[in-house]
Tab-separated table of N, CA and C in Angstrom:
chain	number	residue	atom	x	y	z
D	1	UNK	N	0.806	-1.187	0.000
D	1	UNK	CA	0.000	0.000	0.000
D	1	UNK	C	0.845	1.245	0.000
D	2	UNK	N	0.424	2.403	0.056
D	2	UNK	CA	0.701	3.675	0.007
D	2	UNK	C	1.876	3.945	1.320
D	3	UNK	N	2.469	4.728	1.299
D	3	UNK	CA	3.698	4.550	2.453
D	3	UNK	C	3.208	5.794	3.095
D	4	UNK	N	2.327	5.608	4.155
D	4	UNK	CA	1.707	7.013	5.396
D	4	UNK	C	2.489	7.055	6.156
D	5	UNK	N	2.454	7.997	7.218
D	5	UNK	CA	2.997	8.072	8.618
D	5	UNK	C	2.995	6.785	9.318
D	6	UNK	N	0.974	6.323	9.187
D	6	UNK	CA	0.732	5.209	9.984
D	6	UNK	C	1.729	4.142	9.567
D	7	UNK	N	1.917	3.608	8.693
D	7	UNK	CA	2.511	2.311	8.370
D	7	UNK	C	3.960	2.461	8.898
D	8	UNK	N	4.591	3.865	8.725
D	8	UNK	CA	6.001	3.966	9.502
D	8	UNK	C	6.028	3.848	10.435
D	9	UNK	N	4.980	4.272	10.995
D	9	UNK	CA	5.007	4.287	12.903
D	9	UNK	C	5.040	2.961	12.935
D	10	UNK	N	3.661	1.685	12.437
D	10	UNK	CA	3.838	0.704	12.343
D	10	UNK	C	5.024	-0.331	12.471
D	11	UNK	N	5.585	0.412	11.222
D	11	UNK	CA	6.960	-0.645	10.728
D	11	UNK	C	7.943	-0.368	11.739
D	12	UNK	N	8.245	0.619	12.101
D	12	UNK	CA	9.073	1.108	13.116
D	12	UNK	C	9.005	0.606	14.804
D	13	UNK	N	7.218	0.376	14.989
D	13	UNK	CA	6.945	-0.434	15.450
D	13	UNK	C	7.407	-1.857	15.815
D	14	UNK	N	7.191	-2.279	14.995
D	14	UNK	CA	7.307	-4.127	14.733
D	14	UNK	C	9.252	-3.982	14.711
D	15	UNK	N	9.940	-3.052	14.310
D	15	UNK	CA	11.320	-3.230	14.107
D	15	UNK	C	11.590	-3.300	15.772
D	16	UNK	N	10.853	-2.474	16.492
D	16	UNK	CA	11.661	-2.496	17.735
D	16	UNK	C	11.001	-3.409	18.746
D	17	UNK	N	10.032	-4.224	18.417
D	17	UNK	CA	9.379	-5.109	19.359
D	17	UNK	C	10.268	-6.308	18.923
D	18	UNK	N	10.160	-6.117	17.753
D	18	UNK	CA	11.638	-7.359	16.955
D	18	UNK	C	12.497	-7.544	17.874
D	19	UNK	N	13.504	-6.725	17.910
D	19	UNK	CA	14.482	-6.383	18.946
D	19	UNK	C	13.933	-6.312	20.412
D	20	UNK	N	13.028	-6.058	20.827
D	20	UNK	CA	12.796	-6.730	22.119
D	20	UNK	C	12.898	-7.989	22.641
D	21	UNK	N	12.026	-8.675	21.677
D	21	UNK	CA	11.653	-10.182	21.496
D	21	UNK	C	13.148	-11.060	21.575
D	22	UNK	N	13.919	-10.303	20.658
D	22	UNK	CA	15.196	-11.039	20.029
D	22	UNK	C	16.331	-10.931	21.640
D	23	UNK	N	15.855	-9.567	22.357
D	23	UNK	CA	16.770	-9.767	23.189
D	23	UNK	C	16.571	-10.463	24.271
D	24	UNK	N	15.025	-10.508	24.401
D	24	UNK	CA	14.166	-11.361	25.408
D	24	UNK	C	14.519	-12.782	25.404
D	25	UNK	N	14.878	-13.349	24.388
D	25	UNK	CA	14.995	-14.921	23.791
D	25	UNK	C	16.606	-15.047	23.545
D	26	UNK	N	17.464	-13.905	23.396
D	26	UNK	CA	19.008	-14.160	23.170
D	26	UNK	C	19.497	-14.956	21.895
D	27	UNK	N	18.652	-14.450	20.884
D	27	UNK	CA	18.407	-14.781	19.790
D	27	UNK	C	18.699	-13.424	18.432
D	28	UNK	N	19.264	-13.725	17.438
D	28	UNK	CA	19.373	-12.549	16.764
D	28	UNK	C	18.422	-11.905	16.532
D	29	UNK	N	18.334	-10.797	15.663
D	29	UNK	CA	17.228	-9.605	15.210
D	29	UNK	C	16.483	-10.754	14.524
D	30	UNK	N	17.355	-10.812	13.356
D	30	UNK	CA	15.990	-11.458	11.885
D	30	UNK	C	15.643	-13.075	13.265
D	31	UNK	N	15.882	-13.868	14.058
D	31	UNK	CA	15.304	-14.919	14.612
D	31	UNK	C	14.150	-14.186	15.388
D	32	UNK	N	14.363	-13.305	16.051
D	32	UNK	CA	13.551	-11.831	16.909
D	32	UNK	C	12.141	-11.884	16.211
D	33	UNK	N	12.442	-11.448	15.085
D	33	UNK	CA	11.312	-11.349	14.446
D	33	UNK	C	10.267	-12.256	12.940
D	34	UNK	N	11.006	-13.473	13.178
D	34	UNK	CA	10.777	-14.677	13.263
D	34	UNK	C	9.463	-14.933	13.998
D	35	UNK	N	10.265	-14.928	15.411
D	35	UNK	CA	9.368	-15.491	16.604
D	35	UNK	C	8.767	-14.800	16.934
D	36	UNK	N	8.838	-13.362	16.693
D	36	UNK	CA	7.433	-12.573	16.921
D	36	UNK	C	6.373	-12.343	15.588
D	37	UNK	N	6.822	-12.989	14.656
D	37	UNK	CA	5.689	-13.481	13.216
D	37	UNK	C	5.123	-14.940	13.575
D	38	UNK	N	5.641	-15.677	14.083
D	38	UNK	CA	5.026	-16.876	14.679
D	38	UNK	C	3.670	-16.665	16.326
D	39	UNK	N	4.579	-16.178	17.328
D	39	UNK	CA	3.604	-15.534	17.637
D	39	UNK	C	2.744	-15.000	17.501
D	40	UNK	N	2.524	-14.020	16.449
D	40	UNK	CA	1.276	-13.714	16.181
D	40	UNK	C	0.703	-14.155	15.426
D	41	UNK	N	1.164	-15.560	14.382
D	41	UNK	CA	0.419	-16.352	13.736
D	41	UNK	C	-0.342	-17.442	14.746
D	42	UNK	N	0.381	-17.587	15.898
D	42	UNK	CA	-0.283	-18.628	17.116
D	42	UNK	C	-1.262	-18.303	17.670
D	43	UNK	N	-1.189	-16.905	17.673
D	43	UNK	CA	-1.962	-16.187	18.585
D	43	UNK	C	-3.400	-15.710	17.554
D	44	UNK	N	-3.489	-15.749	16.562
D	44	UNK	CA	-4.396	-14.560	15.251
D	44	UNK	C	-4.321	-13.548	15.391
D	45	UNK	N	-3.238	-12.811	15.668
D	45	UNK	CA	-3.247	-11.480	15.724
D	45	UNK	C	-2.386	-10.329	14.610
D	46	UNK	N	-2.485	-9.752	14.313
D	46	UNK	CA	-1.687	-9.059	14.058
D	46	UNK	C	-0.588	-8.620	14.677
D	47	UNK	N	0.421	-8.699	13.404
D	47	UNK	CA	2.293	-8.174	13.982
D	47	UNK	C	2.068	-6.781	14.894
D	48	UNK	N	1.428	-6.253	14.396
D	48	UNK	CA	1.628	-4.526	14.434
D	48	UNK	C	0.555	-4.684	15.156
D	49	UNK	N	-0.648	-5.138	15.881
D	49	UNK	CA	-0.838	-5.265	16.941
D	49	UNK	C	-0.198	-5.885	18.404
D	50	UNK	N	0.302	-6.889	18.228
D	50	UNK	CA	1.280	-7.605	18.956
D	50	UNK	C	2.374	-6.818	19.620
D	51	UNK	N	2.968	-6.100	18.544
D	51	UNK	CA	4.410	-4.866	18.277
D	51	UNK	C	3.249	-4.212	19.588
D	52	UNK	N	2.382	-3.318	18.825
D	52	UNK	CA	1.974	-2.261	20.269
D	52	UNK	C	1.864	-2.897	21.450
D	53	UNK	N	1.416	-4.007	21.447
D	53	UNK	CA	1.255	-4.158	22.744
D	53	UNK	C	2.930	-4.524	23.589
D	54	UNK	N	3.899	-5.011	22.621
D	54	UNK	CA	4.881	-4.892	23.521
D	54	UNK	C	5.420	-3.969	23.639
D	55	UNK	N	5.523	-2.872	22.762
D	55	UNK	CA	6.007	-1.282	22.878
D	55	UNK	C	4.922	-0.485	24.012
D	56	UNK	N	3.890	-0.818	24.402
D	56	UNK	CA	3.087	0.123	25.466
D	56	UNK	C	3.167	-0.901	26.891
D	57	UNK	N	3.403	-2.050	26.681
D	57	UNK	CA	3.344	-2.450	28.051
D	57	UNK	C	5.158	-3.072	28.606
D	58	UNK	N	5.891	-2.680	27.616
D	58	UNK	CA	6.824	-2.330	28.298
D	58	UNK	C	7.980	-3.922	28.678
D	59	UNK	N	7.751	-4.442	28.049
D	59	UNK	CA	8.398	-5.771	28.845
D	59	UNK	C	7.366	-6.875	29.368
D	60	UNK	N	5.868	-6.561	29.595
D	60	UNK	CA	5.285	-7.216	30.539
D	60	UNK	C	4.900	-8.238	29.574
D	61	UNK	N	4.797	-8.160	28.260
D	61	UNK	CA	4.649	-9.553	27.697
D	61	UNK	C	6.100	-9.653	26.513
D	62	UNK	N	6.165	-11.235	27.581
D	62	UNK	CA	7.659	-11.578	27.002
D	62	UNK	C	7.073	-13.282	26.232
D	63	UNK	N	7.968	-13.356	25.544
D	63	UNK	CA	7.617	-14.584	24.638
D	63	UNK	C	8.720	-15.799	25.185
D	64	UNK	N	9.149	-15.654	26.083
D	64	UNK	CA	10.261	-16.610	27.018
D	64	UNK	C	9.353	-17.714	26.564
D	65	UNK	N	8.190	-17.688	27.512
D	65	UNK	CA	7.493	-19.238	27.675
D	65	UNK	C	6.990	-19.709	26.164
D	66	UNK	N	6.844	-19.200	24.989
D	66	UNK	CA	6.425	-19.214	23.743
D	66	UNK	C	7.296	-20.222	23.107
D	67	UNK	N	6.673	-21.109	23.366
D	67	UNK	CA	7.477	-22.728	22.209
D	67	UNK	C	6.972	-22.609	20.360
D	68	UNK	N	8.096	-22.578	19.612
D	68	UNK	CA	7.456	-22.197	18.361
D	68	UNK	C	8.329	-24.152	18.018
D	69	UNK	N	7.296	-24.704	17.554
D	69	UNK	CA	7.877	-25.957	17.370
D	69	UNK	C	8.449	-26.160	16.198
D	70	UNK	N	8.164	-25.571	15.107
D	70	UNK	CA	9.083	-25.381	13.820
D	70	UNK	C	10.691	-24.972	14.303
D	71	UNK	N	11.054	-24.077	15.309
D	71	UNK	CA	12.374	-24.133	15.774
D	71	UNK	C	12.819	-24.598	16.696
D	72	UNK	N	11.540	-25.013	17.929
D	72	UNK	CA	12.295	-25.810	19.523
D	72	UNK	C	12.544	-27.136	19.210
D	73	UNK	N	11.837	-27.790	18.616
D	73	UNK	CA	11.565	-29.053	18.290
D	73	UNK	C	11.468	-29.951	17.489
């Protein structure tokens, strides 16, 4: 689509929940956000919903306990 503000905020978004995720798990960036595209395929949610919610709550949802069996197993 069209490249708005929204979708930057978005993308910019999802880049740094990436990097949350990735540091949360001790896992690189691109694995980071991997496992936070799996997550929110586990979950039905949207990335860029998912992204806000870990960019507004700060740490409080961590994907530690999150088994993605295509890579644990």
């Amino acid at each position: 689509g069209p490249l708005t503000a929204g979708n930057q905020f978005s993308r910019a978004r999802v880049y740094i929940a990436s990097g949350m995720v990735a540091v949360q798990l001790g896992v690189s960036a691109d694995e980071g956000l991997a496992r936070l595209r799996a997550y929110t395929y586990a979950q039905g949610r949207s990335i860029t919903e998912v992204a806000a919610d870990i960019d507004i709550v700060a740490k409080h949802l961590s994907l530690r306990g999150f088994r993605d069996d295509r890579r644990d197993g």
